Amino acid sequence: MSNPTLPSGDDAALRPATTGDDEFLYRVYAGTRAEELALTNWTDAQKEQFCRMQFRAQSTDYAANYPAAQYSIIEHRRTAVGRLIVDRRESEINIVDIALLPDARGAGIGTRYLRELMDESRRAGKPLSIHVEKFNRALRLYHRLGFQPVADKGVYLLMEWKSPAAAPQ
């Protein structure tokens, strides 16, 4: 997308993910690994094999650890551009994953849904959490939005956002 602008309500939408979205979801996942795989000397076939294996492992892990999570496809101008997986628990709202295709990044699409989840968190009086890889460039976005690191999990940081109104006095 050239000259991206913040999506309006009519430009962006969430819809439930279905089994028919599996190949698209794989493409979103592969897009999140493209930069790091560009540093390898692997062939395109090796990169695809690795990404498919990792995507299956991630999907299996998410299904086992977040069985009640809501899986959504992010659409922009009626075109699928990403995924959002949210696990709403009694004590917190957890963003299991938010990812966009490379061409959709930087347009404010992810920010819109993060802000919507922050609003939901504020209304529910629950913290909003996400695990972020330490080298993920979205880490800057999370910091700008007010997420704070609460635990170092090795490769990942557990980050949390709490509504200023919900903070202890």
PDB file of N, CA and C in Angstrom, residues 29 32-33 36 54 58 61-62 66 83 95-97 130-136 139 142 149-159:
ATOM      1  N   TYR A  29       1.411 -15.810   8.444  1.00  0.00           N
ATOM      2  CA  TYR A  29       2.497 -16.320   9.279  1.00  0.00           C
ATOM      3  C   TYR A  29       3.833 -16.223   8.535  1.00  0.00           C
ATOM      4  N   THR A  32       5.414 -12.953   8.569  1.00  0.00           N
ATOM      5  CA  THR A  32       6.047 -12.530   9.824  1.00  0.00           C
ATOM      6  C   THR A  32       7.457 -13.083   9.945  1.00  0.00           C
ATOM      7  N   ARG A  33       7.797 -14.070   9.150  1.00  0.00           N
ATOM      8  CA  ARG A  33       9.118 -14.706   9.234  1.00  0.00           C
ATOM      9  C   ARG A  33      10.038 -14.297   8.087  1.00  0.00           C
ATOM     10  N   GLU A  36      13.591 -12.474   8.835  1.00  0.00           N
ATOM     11  CA  GLU A  36      14.621 -13.315   9.437  1.00  0.00           C
ATOM     12  C   GLU A  36      15.075 -14.412   8.477  1.00  0.00           C
ATOM     13  N   GLN A  54       6.506 -24.676  11.014  1.00  0.00           N
ATOM     14  CA  GLN A  54       6.355 -23.777  12.148  1.00  0.00           C
ATOM     15  C   GLN A  54       4.911 -23.287  12.286  1.00  0.00           C
ATOM     16  N   GLN A  58       2.666 -23.781  15.542  1.00  0.00           N
ATOM     17  CA  GLN A  58       2.039 -22.646  16.216  1.00  0.00           C
ATOM     18  C   GLN A  58       0.534 -22.841  16.325  1.00  0.00           C
ATOM     19  N   ASP A  61      -0.218 -25.339  18.994  1.00  0.00           N
ATOM     20  CA  ASP A  61       0.028 -24.748  20.308  1.00  0.00           C
ATOM     21  C   ASP A  61      -1.102 -23.804  20.701  1.00  0.00           C
ATOM     22  N   TYR A  62      -1.521 -22.937  19.793  1.00  0.00           N
ATOM     23  CA  TYR A  62      -2.605 -22.003  20.094  1.00  0.00           C
ATOM     24  C   TYR A  62      -3.898 -22.748  20.418  1.00  0.00           C
ATOM     25  N   TYR A  66      -5.076 -22.022  24.069  1.00  0.00           N
ATOM     26  CA  TYR A  66      -6.096 -20.974  24.040  1.00  0.00           C
ATOM     27  C   TYR A  66      -7.373 -21.517  23.391  1.00  0.00           C
ATOM     28  N   ARG A  83      -4.509 -11.244  10.745  1.00  0.00           N
ATOM     29  CA  ARG A  83      -5.257 -12.042  11.709  1.00  0.00           C
ATOM     30  C   ARG A  83      -5.131 -11.441  13.097  1.00  0.00           C
ATOM     31  N   ILE A  95      -3.921 -10.822  24.017  1.00  0.00           N
ATOM     32  CA  ILE A  95      -3.754 -10.842  22.559  1.00  0.00           C
ATOM     33  C   ILE A  95      -2.794 -11.985  22.266  1.00  0.00           C
ATOM     34  N   VAL A  96      -3.338 -13.075  21.766  1.00  0.00           N
ATOM     35  CA  VAL A  96      -2.513 -14.239  21.459  1.00  0.00           C
ATOM     36  C   VAL A  96      -1.640 -13.914  20.253  1.00  0.00           C
ATOM     37  N   ASP A  97      -2.232 -13.260  19.248  1.00  0.00           N
ATOM     38  CA  ASP A  97      -1.475 -12.898  18.053  1.00  0.00           C
ATOM     39  C   ASP A  97      -2.205 -11.814  17.289  1.00  0.00           C
ATOM     40  N   ILE A 130       0.138  -9.134  25.946  1.00  0.00           N
ATOM     41  CA  ILE A 130       0.625  -9.712  24.693  1.00  0.00           C
ATOM     42  C   ILE A 130       2.082 -10.134  24.884  1.00  0.00           C
ATOM     43  N   HIS A 131       2.457 -11.248  24.267  1.00  0.00           N
ATOM     44  CA  HIS A 131       3.863 -11.658  24.206  1.00  0.00           C
ATOM     45  C   HIS A 131       4.434 -11.129  22.899  1.00  0.00           C
ATOM     46  N   VAL A 132       5.601 -10.489  22.973  1.00  0.00           N
ATOM     47  CA  VAL A 132       6.219  -9.889  21.791  1.00  0.00           C
ATOM     48  C   VAL A 132       7.675 -10.329  21.724  1.00  0.00           C
ATOM     49  N   GLU A 133       8.097 -10.781  20.544  1.00  0.00           N
ATOM     50  CA  GLU A 133       9.501 -11.115  20.379  1.00  0.00           C
ATOM     51  C   GLU A 133      10.332  -9.844  20.555  1.00  0.00           C
ATOM     52  N   LYS A 134      11.452  -9.965  21.225  1.00  0.00           N
ATOM     53  CA  LYS A 134      12.280  -8.800  21.541  1.00  0.00           C
ATOM     54  C   LYS A 134      12.780  -8.063  20.302  1.00  0.00           C
ATOM     55  N   PHE A 135      12.912  -8.755  19.180  1.00  0.00           N
ATOM     56  CA  PHE A 135      13.417  -8.103  17.966  1.00  0.00           C
ATOM     57  C   PHE A 135      12.286  -7.667  17.026  1.00  0.00           C
ATOM     58  N   ASN A 136      11.045  -7.857  17.421  1.00  0.00           N
ATOM     59  CA  ASN A 136       9.903  -7.491  16.587  1.00  0.00           C
ATOM     60  C   ASN A 136       9.784  -5.970  16.532  1.00  0.00           C
ATOM     61  N   LEU A 139       7.345  -3.819  18.613  1.00  0.00           N
ATOM     62  CA  LEU A 139       7.616  -3.498  20.015  1.00  0.00           C
ATOM     63  C   LEU A 139       7.544  -1.987  20.252  1.00  0.00           C
ATOM     64  N   TYR A 142       3.911  -0.974  20.608  1.00  0.00           N
ATOM     65  CA  TYR A 142       3.358  -1.332  21.910  1.00  0.00           C
ATOM     66  C   TYR A 142       3.809  -0.346  22.990  1.00  0.00           C
ATOM     67  N   PRO A 149       6.628  -3.745  29.712  1.00  0.00           N
ATOM     68  CA  PRO A 149       7.125  -5.110  29.938  1.00  0.00           C
ATOM     69  C   PRO A 149       6.881  -5.507  31.389  1.00  0.00           C
ATOM     70  N   VAL A 150       6.340  -6.706  31.590  1.00  0.00           N
ATOM     71  CA  VAL A 150       6.110  -7.191  32.956  1.00  0.00           C
ATOM     72  C   VAL A 150       6.893  -8.477  33.244  1.00  0.00           C
ATOM     73  N   ALA A 151       7.384  -9.144  32.193  1.00  0.00           N
ATOM     74  CA  ALA A 151       8.185 -10.355  32.388  1.00  0.00           C
ATOM     75  C   ALA A 151       9.044 -10.599  31.159  1.00  0.00           C
ATOM     76  N   ASP A 152      10.277 -11.022  31.395  1.00  0.00           N
ATOM     77  CA  ASP A 152      11.196 -11.388  30.329  1.00  0.00           C
ATOM     78  C   ASP A 152      11.109 -12.896  30.178  1.00  0.00           C
ATOM     79  N   LYS A 153      10.653 -13.348  29.019  1.00  0.00           N
ATOM     80  CA  LYS A 153      10.463 -14.785  28.778  1.00  0.00           C
ATOM     81  C   LYS A 153      11.515 -15.324  27.802  1.00  0.00           C
ATOM     82  N   GLY A 154      12.729 -14.782  27.857  1.00  0.00           N
ATOM     83  CA  GLY A 154      13.785 -15.222  26.944  1.00  0.00           C
ATOM     84  C   GLY A 154      13.699 -14.465  25.634  1.00  0.00           C
ATOM     85  N   VAL A 155      13.189 -15.114  24.606  1.00  0.00           N
ATOM     86  CA  VAL A 155      13.042 -14.493  23.292  1.00  0.00           C
ATOM     87  C   VAL A 155      11.900 -13.472  23.310  1.00  0.00           C
ATOM     88  N   TYR A 156      10.938 -13.673  24.202  1.00  0.00           N
ATOM     89  CA  TYR A 156       9.736 -12.838  24.266  1.00  0.00           C
ATOM     90  C   TYR A 156       9.725 -11.950  25.502  1.00  0.00           C
ATOM     91  N   LEU A 157       9.010 -10.834  25.360  1.00  0.00           N
ATOM     92  CA  LEU A 157       8.636 -10.015  26.501  1.00  0.00           C
ATOM     93  C   LEU A 157       7.141 -10.175  26.691  1.00  0.00           C
ATOM     94  N   LEU A 158       6.710 -10.364  27.920  1.00  0.00           N
ATOM     95  CA  LEU A 158       5.293 -10.284  28.227  1.00  0.00           C
ATOM     96  C   LEU A 158       5.033  -8.820  28.528  1.00  0.00           C
ATOM     97  N   MET A 159       4.139  -8.226  27.735  1.00  0.00           N
ATOM     98  CA  MET A 159       3.814  -6.814  27.911  1.00  0.00           C
ATOM     99  C   MET A 159       2.364  -6.694  28.341  1.00  0.00           C
TER     100      MET A 159
END
